[in-house]
Amino acid sequence: MTGAAPDQPKSLRDPAQLAARRALLDAPHIAPIRALAGRVSAEREAPVPDPDPLDGGVGARMLLLLETPGPAVLRTGFVTRDSATGTAANLFRFLAEAGIPRADTLIWNVVPWVIHAPGALNRAPRRAELRAAEPYLAPLLDLLPRLAVAVLAGRFAGEARPALASLRPGLPVIGVPHPSPTYVCTAPAVAERIRAGLGQASVILRTSRTGIAAP
């Protein structure tokens, strides 16, 4: 990972910050994942945002799976906690609260391509789209040899649990609510469940690094 990580959410609404982030796109730790994104984009004939070069890339120890890129993703071209959206801002804060090092993370989507028609509102993936996306999970996991935990954010991301269990037996998988303001604002328990899940992931990351068993 290269470059200075922002200390506040929504940093990529600043054109200078966005240009600086795009200047890091040739970083070797994200090149294999960008190549996979390009393959998916070509096969699905739809845009697939790049991994954030300030995140861990192939060195990531935590895979955070969201559902699908929202329409706003094309403003930056990244799957990132730094977008100028409420979901990204919530994710930025929750990850910071959990104390999870940015270099340990890869943020991705269970359906990695944009499913929305130009100008359409955000929507959840359809079952057919989830099925079409499943074959891309194995090549993604192949690029993450240090993976210690997966966090599935939202009901549709949770559909990846059986595939993860089959492809990476023994990998801890944690389900949390989606960080969209639509969900987070419905009840205090939603944010508490996200914090609890990311806190559990943080413990796994710390103990897997030190070799000390979690209590």
C-alpha positions as a printed Julia matrix, in Angstrom:
215×3 Matrix{Float64}:
   0.0     0.0     0.0
   1.3     3.48   -0.89
   0.09    7.01   -0.26
  -1.35    8.7     2.82
  -4.66    7.37    4.07
  -7.32   10.05    4.71
  -8.46   10.65    8.27
 -12.01   11.7     7.36
 -14.74   10.06    5.25
 -15.81   11.16    1.76
 -12.29   12.31    0.82
 -12.72   11.35   -2.85
 -15.27   14.11   -3.41
 -12.14   16.29   -3.67
 -10.95   16.14   -7.32
  -7.32   16.47   -6.21
  -7.66   13.52   -3.85
  -9.34   11.47   -6.57
  -6.56   12.28   -9.04
  -3.96   11.28   -6.48
  -5.73    7.97   -5.85
  -5.96    7.25   -9.56
  -2.23    7.89   -9.86
  -1.71    4.82   -7.65
  -3.59    2.44   -9.94
  -0.41    0.78  -11.21
   0.56   -0.38   -7.72
   1.62   -4.06   -7.86
  -0.44   -5.13   -4.84
  -3.69   -4.39   -6.68
  -2.64   -5.32  -10.24
  -3.92   -8.94  -10.08
  -7.28   -7.82   -8.65
  -7.58   -5.11  -11.3
  -6.93   -7.79  -13.91
  -9.77   -9.87  -12.45
 -12.02   -6.79  -12.48
 -11.19   -6.28  -16.13
 -12.02   -9.88  -16.92
 -15.37   -9.65  -15.13
 -16.15   -6.39  -16.89
 -15.42   -7.89  -20.3
 -17.45  -11.03  -19.65
 -20.44   -9.24  -18.1
 -20.24   -6.23  -20.44
 -20.59   -3.87  -17.5
 -18.26   -1.61  -15.48
 -16.41   -3.15  -12.53
 -14.77   -0.67  -10.15
 -11.12   -1.1    -9.21
  -9.89   -2.03   -5.74
  -8.7     0.92   -3.68
  -4.88    1.12   -3.88
  -4.77    2.43   -0.3
  -6.21   -0.91    0.85
  -4.38   -4.19    1.12
  -4.92   -5.7    -2.33
  -3.45   -9.19   -2.59
  -1.98   -8.77    0.89
  -5.4    -8.34    2.5
  -6.22  -10.46    5.53
  -9.88   -9.44    5.69
 -12.27   -9.61    2.74
 -15.24   -7.29    3.19
 -17.95   -8.27    0.74
 -20.69   -5.76    0.02
 -23.57   -6.45   -2.38
 -23.05   -4.63   -5.69
 -21.56   -1.3    -6.79
 -24.1     1.5    -6.51
 -24.72    3.94   -9.37
 -22.46    6.53   -7.7
 -19.4     4.26   -8.03
 -18.7     5.53  -11.54
 -17.84    8.95  -10.07
 -14.63    7.48   -8.68
 -14.18    4.07  -10.33
 -13.15    2.51   -6.99
 -14.62    0.11   -4.48
 -13.67    2.23   -1.48
 -14.64    3.54    1.93
 -13.67    7.03    0.7
 -16.51    7.66   -1.76
 -18.83   10.6    -1.13
 -21.78    8.39   -0.21
 -23.5     7.65    3.06
 -22.69    3.95    2.81
 -18.98    4.63    2.32
 -18.93    7.17    5.15
 -20.54    4.68    7.52
 -18.08    2.0     6.45
 -15.16    4.4     6.97
 -16.29    5.12   10.53
 -17.13    1.54   11.48
 -13.78    0.21   10.22
 -11.91    2.99   12.03
 -13.79    2.28   15.26
 -12.88   -1.4    14.99
  -9.2    -0.52   14.65
  -8.77   -2.68   11.57
  -5.62   -1.65    9.66
  -6.42   -0.47    6.17
  -3.63   -2.62    4.75
  -5.47   -5.68    6.09
  -8.63   -5.03    4.07
 -10.0    -5.65    0.63
 -13.47   -4.28   -0.09
 -15.31   -6.07   -2.88
 -18.85   -6.85   -3.98
 -20.51  -10.23   -4.18
 -21.84   -9.04   -7.58
 -18.78   -7.03   -8.65
 -20.18   -5.34  -11.75
 -22.6    -2.4   -11.99
 -26.09   -3.83  -12.44
 -27.89   -0.49  -12.8
 -28.93    1.03  -16.1
 -27.62    4.57  -16.65
 -29.61    6.98  -14.52
 -31.44    4.21  -12.63
 -31.85    4.16   -8.88
 -29.92    1.77   -6.69
 -31.43   -1.71   -6.33
 -30.53   -5.03   -4.78
 -29.05   -7.81   -6.91
 -31.4   -10.35   -8.42
 -30.99  -14.06   -7.79
 -29.85  -14.61  -11.37
 -27.13  -11.98  -10.89
 -25.97  -13.64   -7.69
 -25.73  -16.97   -9.51
 -23.84  -15.37  -12.4
 -21.37  -13.79   -9.95
 -20.59  -16.92   -7.96
 -17.89  -18.27  -10.36
 -15.83  -15.12   -9.81
 -15.41  -15.77   -6.1
 -12.89  -18.6    -6.53
 -10.41  -16.57   -8.64
 -10.72  -13.72   -6.16
  -9.87  -16.0    -3.22
  -6.94  -17.41   -5.2
  -5.47  -13.89   -5.12
  -5.74  -13.61   -1.33
  -3.33  -16.14    0.2
  -3.16  -14.31    3.57
  -6.91  -14.18    4.11
  -7.84  -14.72    7.78
 -11.5   -13.66    7.88
 -14.37  -12.66    5.59
 -17.1   -10.19    6.54
 -20.35  -10.33    4.56
 -22.26   -7.06    4.72
 -25.94   -7.36    3.96
 -28.39  -10.14    3.17
 -27.29  -10.61   -0.43
 -23.6   -10.68    0.43
 -24.54  -13.35    2.95
 -25.49  -15.58    0.02
 -21.75  -16.13   -0.51
 -21.36  -18.0     2.79
 -21.8   -21.55    1.37
 -19.38  -20.86   -1.48
 -16.8   -19.46    0.94
 -17.14  -22.52    3.15
 -16.55  -24.77    0.16
 -13.7   -22.77   -1.38
 -11.85  -21.9     1.84
 -12.83  -24.43    4.53
 -12.18  -23.2     8.04
 -12.13  -19.52    7.11
 -14.06  -17.51    9.71
 -17.05  -15.83    8.05
 -18.94  -13.05    9.85
 -22.26  -11.62    8.73
 -23.19   -8.0     9.49
 -25.97   -5.68    8.29
 -25.3    -3.55    5.24
 -23.78   -0.17    6.21
 -26.18    1.82    4.03
 -27.86    4.69    5.91
 -31.16    3.12    4.85
 -30.43    0.26    7.25
 -28.21    1.9     9.83
 -30.8     4.57   10.62
 -33.65    2.12   11.12
 -32.63    1.15   14.68
 -29.63    1.49   17.02
 -29.29   -2.31   17.0
 -28.19   -2.25   13.36
 -25.09   -0.18   14.04
 -24.4    -2.25   17.15
 -24.46   -5.44   15.09
 -22.04   -3.96   12.55
 -19.7    -2.86   15.33
 -19.9    -6.26   16.99
 -19.12   -8.11   13.75
 -16.19   -5.89   12.83
 -14.96   -6.11   16.42
 -14.97   -9.88   16.11
 -13.06   -9.63   12.81
 -10.53   -7.32   14.46
  -9.89   -9.89   17.19
  -9.38  -12.6    14.58
  -6.9   -10.42   12.69
  -4.92   -9.64   15.85
  -4.83  -13.19   17.13
  -4.03  -14.71   13.75
  -1.06  -12.38   13.46
   0.28  -13.13   16.94
  -0.71  -16.77   17.07
  -2.55  -16.23   20.37
  -5.89  -17.99   20.54
  -8.92  -15.75   20.94
 -10.69  -16.09   24.3
